[in-house]
XYZ file of C-alpha atoms in Angstrom:
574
model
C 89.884 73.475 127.767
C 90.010 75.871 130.273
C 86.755 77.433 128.505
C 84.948 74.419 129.095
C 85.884 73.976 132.509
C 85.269 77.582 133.489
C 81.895 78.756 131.718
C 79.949 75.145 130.544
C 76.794 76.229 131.094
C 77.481 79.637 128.904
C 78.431 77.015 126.111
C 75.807 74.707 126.768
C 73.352 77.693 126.417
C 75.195 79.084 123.063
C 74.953 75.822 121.416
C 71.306 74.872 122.252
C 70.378 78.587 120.760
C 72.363 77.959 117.872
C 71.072 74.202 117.415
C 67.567 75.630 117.941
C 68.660 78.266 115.386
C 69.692 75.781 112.779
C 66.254 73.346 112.919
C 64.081 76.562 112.656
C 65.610 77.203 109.678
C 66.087 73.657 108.081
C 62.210 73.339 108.767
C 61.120 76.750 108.216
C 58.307 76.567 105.746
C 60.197 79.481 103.582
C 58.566 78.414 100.169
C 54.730 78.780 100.076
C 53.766 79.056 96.502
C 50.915 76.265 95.840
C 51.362 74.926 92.144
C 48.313 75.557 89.623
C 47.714 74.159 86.539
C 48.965 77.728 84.584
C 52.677 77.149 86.672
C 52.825 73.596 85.361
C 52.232 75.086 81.807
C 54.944 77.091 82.383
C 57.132 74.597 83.488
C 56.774 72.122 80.614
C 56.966 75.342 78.379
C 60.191 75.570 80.225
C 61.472 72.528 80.071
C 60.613 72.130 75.870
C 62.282 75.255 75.518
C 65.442 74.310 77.055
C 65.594 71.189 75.516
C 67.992 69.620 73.289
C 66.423 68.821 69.980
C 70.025 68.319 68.351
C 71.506 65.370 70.371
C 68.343 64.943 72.652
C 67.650 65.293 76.823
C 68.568 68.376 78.576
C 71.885 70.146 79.150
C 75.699 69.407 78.090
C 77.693 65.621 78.882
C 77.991 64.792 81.491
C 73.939 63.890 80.261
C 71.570 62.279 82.178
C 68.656 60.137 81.342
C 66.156 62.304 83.366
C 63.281 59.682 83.607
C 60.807 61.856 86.103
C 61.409 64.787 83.625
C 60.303 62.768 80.755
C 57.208 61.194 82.680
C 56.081 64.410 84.149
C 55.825 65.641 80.150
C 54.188 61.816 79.214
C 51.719 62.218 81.714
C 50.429 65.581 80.842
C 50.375 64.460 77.251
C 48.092 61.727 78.227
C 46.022 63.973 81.184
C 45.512 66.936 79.163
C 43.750 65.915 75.709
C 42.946 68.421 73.373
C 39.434 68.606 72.530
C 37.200 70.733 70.054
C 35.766 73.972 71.495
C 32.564 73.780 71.090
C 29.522 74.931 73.050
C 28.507 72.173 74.769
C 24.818 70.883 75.175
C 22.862 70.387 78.389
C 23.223 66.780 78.101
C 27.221 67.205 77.892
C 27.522 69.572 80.390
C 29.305 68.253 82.945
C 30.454 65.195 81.098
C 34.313 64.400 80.289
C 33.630 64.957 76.705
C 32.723 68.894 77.026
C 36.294 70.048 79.332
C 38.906 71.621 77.108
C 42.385 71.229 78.027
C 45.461 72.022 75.820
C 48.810 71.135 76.501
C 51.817 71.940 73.559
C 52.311 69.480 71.457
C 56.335 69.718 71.794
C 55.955 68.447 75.564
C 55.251 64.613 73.755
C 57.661 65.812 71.357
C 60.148 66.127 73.788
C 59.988 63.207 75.858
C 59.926 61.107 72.969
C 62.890 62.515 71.301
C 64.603 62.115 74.239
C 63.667 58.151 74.750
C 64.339 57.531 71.020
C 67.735 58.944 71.184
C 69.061 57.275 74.169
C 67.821 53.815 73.301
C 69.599 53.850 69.530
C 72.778 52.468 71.219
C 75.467 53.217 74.041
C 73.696 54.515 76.867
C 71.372 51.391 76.244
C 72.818 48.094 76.326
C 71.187 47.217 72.487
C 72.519 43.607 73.494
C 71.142 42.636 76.946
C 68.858 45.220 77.701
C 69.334 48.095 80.383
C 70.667 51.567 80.773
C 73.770 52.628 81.928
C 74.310 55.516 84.506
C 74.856 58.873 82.444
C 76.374 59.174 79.163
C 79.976 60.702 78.998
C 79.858 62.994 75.708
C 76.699 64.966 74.151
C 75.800 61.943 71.833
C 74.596 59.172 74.618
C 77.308 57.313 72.728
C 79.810 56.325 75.219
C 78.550 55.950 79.006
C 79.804 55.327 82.438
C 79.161 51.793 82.348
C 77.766 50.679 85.863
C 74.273 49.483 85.630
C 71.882 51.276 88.575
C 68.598 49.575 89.618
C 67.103 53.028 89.992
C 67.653 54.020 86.361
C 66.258 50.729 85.158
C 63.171 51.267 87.240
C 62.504 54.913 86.353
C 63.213 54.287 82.471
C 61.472 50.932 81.820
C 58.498 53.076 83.428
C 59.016 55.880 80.994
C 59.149 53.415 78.045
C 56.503 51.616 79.278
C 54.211 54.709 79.381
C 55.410 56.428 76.011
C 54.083 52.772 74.139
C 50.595 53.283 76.058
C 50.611 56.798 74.618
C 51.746 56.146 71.155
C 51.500 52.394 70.555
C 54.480 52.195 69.094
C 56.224 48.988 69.442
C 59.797 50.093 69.976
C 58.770 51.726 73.062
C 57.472 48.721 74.577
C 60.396 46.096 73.172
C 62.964 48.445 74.726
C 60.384 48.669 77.930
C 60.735 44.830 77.932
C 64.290 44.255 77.241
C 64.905 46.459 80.403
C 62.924 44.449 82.646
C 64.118 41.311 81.202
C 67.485 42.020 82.020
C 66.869 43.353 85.582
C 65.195 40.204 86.342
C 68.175 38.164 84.244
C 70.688 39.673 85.943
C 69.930 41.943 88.893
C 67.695 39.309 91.273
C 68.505 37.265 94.071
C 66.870 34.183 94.132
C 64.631 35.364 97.275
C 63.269 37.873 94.916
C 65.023 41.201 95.822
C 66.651 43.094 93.364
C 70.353 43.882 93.372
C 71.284 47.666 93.714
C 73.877 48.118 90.548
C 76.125 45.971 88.528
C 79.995 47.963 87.890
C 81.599 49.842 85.348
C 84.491 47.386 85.203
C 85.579 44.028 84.639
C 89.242 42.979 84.285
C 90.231 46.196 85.244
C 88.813 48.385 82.300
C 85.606 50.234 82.497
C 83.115 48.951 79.529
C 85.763 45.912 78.483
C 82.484 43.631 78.715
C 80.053 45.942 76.687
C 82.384 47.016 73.401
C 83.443 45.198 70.354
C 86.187 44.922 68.037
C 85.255 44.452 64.296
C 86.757 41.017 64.608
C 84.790 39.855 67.652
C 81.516 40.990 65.723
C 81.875 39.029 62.537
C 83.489 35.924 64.592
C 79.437 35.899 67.022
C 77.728 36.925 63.219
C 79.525 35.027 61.173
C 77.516 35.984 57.480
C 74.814 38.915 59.249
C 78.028 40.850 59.870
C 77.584 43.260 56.715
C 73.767 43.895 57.809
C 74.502 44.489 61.261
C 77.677 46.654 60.888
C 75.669 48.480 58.861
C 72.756 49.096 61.121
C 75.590 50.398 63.875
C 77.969 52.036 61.944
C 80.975 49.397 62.812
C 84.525 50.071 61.580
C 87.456 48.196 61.890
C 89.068 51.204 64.099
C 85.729 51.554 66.224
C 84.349 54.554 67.690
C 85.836 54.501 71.359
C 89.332 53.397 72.321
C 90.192 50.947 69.450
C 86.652 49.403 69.931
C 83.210 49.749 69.136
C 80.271 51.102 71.622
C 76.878 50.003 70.033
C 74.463 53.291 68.653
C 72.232 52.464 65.818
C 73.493 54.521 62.750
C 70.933 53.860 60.212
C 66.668 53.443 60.855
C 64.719 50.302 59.551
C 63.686 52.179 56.613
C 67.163 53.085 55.586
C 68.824 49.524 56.282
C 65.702 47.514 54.563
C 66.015 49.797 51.468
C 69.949 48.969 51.474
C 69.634 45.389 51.872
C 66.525 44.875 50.007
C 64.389 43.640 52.710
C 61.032 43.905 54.213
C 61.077 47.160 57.237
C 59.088 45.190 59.451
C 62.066 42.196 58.505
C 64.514 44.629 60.207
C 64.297 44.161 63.911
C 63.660 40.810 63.691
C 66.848 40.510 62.247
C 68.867 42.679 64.303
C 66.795 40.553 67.418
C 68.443 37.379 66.400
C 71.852 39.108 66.139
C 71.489 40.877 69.555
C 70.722 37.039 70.517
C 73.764 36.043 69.102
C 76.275 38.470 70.737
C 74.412 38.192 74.267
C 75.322 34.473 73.606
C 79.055 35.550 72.596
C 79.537 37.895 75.470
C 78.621 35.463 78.140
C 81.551 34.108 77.677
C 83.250 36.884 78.910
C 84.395 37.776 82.519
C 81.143 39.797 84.294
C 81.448 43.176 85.791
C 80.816 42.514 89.989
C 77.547 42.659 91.151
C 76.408 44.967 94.001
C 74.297 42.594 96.013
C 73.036 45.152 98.206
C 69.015 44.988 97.983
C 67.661 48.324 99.537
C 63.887 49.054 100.233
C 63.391 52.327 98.427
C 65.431 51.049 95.059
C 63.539 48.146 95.185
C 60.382 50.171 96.140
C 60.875 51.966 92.354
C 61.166 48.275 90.717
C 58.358 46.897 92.097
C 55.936 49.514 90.610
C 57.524 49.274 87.170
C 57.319 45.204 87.059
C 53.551 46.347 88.772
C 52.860 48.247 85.936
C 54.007 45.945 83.162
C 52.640 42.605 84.690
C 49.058 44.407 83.867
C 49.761 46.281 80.571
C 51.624 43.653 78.541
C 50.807 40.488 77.487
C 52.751 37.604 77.839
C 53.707 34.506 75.466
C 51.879 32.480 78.116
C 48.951 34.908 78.435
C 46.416 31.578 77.464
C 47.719 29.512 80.271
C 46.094 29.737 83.770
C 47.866 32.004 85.751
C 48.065 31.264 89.011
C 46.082 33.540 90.697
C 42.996 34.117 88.817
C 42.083 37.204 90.843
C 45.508 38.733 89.326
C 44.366 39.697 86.132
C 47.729 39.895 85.274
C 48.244 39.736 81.526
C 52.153 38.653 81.832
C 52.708 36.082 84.255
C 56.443 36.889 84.323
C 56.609 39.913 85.449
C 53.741 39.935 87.854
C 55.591 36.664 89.646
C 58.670 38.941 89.912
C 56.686 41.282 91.587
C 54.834 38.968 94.019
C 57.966 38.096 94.984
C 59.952 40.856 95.182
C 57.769 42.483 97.647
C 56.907 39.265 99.927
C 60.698 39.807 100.097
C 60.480 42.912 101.039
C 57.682 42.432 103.779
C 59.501 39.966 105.161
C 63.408 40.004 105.587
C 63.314 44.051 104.901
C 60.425 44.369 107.547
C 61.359 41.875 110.760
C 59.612 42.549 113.522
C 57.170 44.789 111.328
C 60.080 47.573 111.420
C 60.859 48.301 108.312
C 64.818 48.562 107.110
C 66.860 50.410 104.736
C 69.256 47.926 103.627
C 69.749 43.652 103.260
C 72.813 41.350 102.237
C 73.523 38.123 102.807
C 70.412 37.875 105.294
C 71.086 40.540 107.241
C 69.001 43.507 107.552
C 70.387 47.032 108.889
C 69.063 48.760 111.632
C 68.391 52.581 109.892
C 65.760 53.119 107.431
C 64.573 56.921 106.030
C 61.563 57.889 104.463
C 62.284 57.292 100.706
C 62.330 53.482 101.959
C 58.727 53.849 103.321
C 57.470 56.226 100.259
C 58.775 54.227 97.430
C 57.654 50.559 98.880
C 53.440 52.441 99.602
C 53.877 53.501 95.496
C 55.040 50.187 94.652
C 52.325 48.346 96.871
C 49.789 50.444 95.327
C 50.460 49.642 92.200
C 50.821 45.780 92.438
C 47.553 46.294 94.164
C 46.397 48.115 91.064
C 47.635 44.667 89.075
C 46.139 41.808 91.444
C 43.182 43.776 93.443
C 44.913 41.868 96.482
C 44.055 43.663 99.535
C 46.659 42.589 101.319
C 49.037 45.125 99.595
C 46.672 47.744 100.320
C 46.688 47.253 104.019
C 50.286 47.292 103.790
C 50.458 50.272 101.865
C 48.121 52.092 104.850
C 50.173 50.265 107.629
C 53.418 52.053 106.372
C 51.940 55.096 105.395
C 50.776 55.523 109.383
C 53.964 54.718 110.290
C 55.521 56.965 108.136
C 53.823 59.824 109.254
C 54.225 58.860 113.208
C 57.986 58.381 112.646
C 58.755 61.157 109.951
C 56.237 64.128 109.844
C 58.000 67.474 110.238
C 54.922 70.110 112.002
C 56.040 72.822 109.050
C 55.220 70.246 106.335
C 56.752 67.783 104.745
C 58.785 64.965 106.340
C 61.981 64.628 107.388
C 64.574 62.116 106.086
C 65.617 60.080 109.154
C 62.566 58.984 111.578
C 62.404 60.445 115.234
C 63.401 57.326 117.220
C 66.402 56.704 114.535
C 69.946 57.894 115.857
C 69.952 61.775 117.700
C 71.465 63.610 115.196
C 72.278 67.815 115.508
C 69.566 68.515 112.438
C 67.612 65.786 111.021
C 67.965 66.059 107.080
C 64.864 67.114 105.273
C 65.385 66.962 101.307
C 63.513 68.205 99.236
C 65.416 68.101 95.666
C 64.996 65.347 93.468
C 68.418 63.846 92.061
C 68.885 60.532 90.171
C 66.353 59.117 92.979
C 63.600 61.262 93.570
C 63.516 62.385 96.592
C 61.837 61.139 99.677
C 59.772 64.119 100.235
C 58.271 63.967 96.536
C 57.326 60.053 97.145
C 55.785 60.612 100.249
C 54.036 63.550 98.809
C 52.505 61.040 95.967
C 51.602 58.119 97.783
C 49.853 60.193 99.955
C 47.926 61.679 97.449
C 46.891 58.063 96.010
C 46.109 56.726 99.113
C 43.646 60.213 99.735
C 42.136 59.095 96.127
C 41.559 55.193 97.452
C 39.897 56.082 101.105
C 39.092 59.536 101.097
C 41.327 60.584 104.205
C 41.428 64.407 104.617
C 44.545 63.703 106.777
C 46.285 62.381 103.835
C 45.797 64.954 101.232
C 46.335 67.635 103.506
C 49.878 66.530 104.316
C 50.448 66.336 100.919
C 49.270 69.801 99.713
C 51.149 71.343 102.849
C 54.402 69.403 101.190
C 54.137 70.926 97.522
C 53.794 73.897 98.194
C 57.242 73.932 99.997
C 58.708 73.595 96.579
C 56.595 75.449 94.237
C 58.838 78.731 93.820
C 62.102 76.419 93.722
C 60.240 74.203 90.739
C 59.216 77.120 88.703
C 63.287 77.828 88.750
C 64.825 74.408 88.453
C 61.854 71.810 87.113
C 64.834 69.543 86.241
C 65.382 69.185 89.843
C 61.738 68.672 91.256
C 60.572 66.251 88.368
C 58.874 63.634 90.748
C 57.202 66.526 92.695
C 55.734 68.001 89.412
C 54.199 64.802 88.392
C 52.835 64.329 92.297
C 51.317 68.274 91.822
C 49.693 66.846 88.573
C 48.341 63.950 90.374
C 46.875 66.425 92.715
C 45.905 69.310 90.304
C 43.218 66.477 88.809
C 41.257 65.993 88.028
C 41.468 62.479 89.501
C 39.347 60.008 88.414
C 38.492 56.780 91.221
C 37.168 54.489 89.396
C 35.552 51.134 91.776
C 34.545 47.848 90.094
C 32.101 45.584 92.123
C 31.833 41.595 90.290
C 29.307 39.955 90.698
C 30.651 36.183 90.446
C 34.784 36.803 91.020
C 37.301 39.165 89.658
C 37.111 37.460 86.353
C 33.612 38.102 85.599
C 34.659 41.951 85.169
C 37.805 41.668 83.718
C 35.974 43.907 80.710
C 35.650 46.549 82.770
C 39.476 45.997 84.587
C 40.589 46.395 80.945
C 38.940 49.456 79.925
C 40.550 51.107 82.540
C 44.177 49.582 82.199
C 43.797 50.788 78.375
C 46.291 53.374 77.520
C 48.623 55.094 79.651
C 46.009 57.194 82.607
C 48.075 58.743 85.074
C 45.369 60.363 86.995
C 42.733 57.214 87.784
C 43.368 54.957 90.203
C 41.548 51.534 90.626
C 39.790 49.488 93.348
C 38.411 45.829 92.100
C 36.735 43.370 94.144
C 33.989 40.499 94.219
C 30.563 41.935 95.754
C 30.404 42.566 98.761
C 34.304 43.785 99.157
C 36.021 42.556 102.301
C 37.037 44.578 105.230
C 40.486 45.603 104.439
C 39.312 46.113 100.709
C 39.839 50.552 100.048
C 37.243 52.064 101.535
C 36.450 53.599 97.976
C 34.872 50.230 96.996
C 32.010 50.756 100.387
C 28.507 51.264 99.294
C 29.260 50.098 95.619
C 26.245 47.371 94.570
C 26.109 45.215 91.730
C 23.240 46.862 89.033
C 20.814 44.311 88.580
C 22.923 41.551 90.111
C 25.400 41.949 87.215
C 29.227 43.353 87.208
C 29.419 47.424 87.670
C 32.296 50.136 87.782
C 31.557 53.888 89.655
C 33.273 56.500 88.041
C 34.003 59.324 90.963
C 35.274 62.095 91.523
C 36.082 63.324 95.350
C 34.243 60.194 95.814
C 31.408 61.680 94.442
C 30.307 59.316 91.380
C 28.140 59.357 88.408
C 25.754 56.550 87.698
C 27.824 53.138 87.703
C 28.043 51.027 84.168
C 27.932 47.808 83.552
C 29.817 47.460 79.953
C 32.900 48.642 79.125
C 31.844 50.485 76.448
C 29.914 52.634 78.981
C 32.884 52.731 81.026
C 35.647 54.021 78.442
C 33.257 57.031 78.060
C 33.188 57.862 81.174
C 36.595 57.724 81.536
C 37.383 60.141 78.302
């Protein structure tokens, strides 16, 4: 006291040198290794060698689903296509056809391994769809049972990708079982999604996801013997007395014991799943965590984005509503017309946007993962409907972001400057089970560079990877979003702009050629000729050819000759 009293000013001093101090260092720009396309080879050489090919994913239980790690490996698998070396012709040089770029086969390997083994059962939710948090033992077996909307949006995204890639329908049913149950179970009626569902109900943690033997046959009644089969059930159960559901035998084994048809199996095991999601909604429900916050929701929106243009729907021969959509599953592209008119609206009053809504009340704070993760997801529903209204959006908060956020030694940091005076505003750069807002910002800056060409924009987000390049080489597991944003930005990136001649429908030929299979590094502008003033400026200066329907393959907006058949168009596009 006396201290204070007596020499203020000397502590006053002290503490502004040592505050001073402290931001230098927070924001010091002490990593400065940019990212080439030989460290992200050694990376994914990294991350296959420390894989585990015995029980699947990567390191010891506590094990984690690591969905960016697994999409960072999907997308190179489906960037970096092995072609035959041959000396190309001067007709092909030039051309897609004649690069050569190899990527190890094991990367694909990996991330597929890893989505097969956590969706046999226990860390997925075989009955009504969705992933649990983490799974407690080495064998994704039995998991801590809450339900986050962040897994659900990172996975179905991973699944969703790995069936573009492969074609292989269990990636895509378990895709779609996800998403069906976040928007069963996790959406308000406004359209917001619902931050986690617990671990518990009637005091014990999983009591509404196991089984007993008895339970099983009571909800199976004469498919008990195929089914307990197909999981392994016995009467003493694998966890606590009861049963956690993990397939225990493949299709081919269980059609060979019961003398049925492979393709008969998951049809069956479909109408049994039925069955017990019928049984166990009789049961009390774990509580729901209402919460809807921006950047969770930002994550959900781009999977249901994605989907709503990849898969098709039962209903995909009705007239969807908006025509302009070109949405193959009505579903799932309503969900996310909704969820983000939410979004702009009670998450954004007064054009600020928030962090956090409940009951219709919006808090005050909001940090930059809640602007970075709502751009990506407006971006990719504009990807879906060619609306430009999300794209305006998408620039509006990406200004903003950058006014509130932008740290002058790269990067951003996490709180914005007129947001509560704090002693060091938090940068973060690590990704955890979210990625991290830096690594968001850093790709939706990058896309947005690709759709209008703004130097601005692409510098910012070269100046933020290479704050993390040395740390990524060490940890990868631990930068996954930011190695799939230094893909993105490693290229090369294909813009691809499609001008129709007599409304959106008239080149949904060419739409589809581009939306077929998985293309991580191609992004998409669609409109009828001429495109209207808030349309990305990467559709300016685009004709029609001959008055007919065109797409203009570019490259640093520099493109080759537009095409006017899709056929033209998927060569072009390798």
């Amino acid at each position: 006291v006396r201290t204070w009293r007596e020499e203020r000013g000397e502590i006053t001093r002290v503490g502004g040198q040592v505050t001073q101090h402290l931001q230098a260092a927070l924001s010091a720009a002490s990593n400065t290794l940019a990212l080439t396309s030989e460290h992200l080879g050694a990376i994914a050489n990294k991350l296959v060698e420390s894989y585990d090919w015995g029980y699947g994913g990567w390191g010891s239980a506590p094990k984690f689903p690591q969905p960016m790690t697994i999409d960072f490996l999907l997308a190179r698998a489906a960037q970096h296509r092995t072609t035959e070396n041959t000396e190309s012709t001067e007709s092909q040089k030039g051309s897609v056809n004649s690069v050569v770029s190899v990527v190890n086969p094991k990367e694909l390997d990996a991330a597929l391994h890893a989505l097969k083994a956590m969706a046999r059962g226990g860390m997925y939710d075989v009955v009504g769809g969705g992933f649990a948090r983490y799974s407690t033992d080495n064998f994704w077996r039995v998991p801590h049972f809450e339900k986050m909307l962040y897994d659900n949006a990172q996975l179905a995204r991973a699944y969703l990708h790995a069936w573009q890639i492969t074609g292989d329908a269990f990636y895509r049913r378990v895709a779609e079982e996800t998403l069906d149950f976040v928007a069963r179970e996790m959406t308000h009626p406004d359209g917001g999604f619902y931050s986690s569902l617990d671990a518990d109900s009637e005091g014990e943690e999983g009591k509404f996801y196991v089984w007993t033997a008895d339970e099983l046959r009571a909800a199976l009644d004469s498919a008990y013997d195929f089914f307990a089969a197909a999981y392994g059930v016995t009467e003493r159960g694998n966890w606590e007395g009861r049963t956690v559901l993990q397939r225990a035998l493949d299709d081919s084994t269980l059609a060979a014991r019961f003398k049925i048809d492979v393709e008969a199996v998951p049809v069956e095991l479909a109408e049994c799943h039925s069955r017990l999601l019928a049984a166990r909604g009789g049961r009390v429900r774990p509580a729901t965590d209402d919460k809807v916050l921006t950047a969770w929701n930002g994550l959900m929106l781009g999977t249901f984005a994605e989907a709503a243009r990849v898969l098709t729907s039962d209903n995909a021969g009705e007239e969807i509503a908006s025509v302009a959509s070109l949405s193959r599953n009505d579903t799932y592209y309503k969900l996310a017309t909704r969820n983000v008119e939410f979004l702009l609206t009670a998450l954004r009053p007064n054009g600020q946007l928030r962090r956090s809504w409940r009951d219709g009340k919006a808090t005050v704070e909001v940090f930059l993962e809640d602007h970075a993760a709502l751009i990506l997801g407006l971006l990719e529903l504009y990807q879906t409907d060619f609306d430009n209204k999300r794209f305006a959006s998408a620039l509006e908060l990406a200004d903003e972001m950058i006014a509130r956020f932008r740290d002058p030694a790269g990067g951003f940091f996490d709180t914005p400057s007129d947001g509560e005076t704090l002693l060091l505003r938090p940068k973060d750069l690590q990704d955890n089970a979210t990625p991290s807002g830096n690594a968001l910002a850093c790709e939706a800056l990058l896309k947005l560079a690709a759709f209008t060409d703004n130097g601005e924009y692409r510098d910012l987000a070269e100046k933020s990877l290479t704050l993390i390049g040395e740390y990524a080489l060490k940890y990868p597991l631990a930068f996954a979003r930011w190695l799939s944003a230094a893909e993105f930005a490693l290229g090369p990136v294909k813009q691809v702009a499609v001008v129709a001649e007599a409304g959106l429908e008239s080149a949904r030929e060419l739409v589809d050629a581009v939306r077929a299979g998985f293309r991580p590094n191609v992004v998409i502008a669609a409109s009828s000729y001429p495109p209207g003033k808030d349309a990305p400026p990467l559709l300016r200066d685009r004709p029609l050819v001959n008055g007919r329907s065109a797409a203009y393959v570019c490259e640093g907006f520099v493109c080759k000759q537009p095409v006017t058949s899709a056929e033209e168009l998927r060569a072009l596009l390798g």
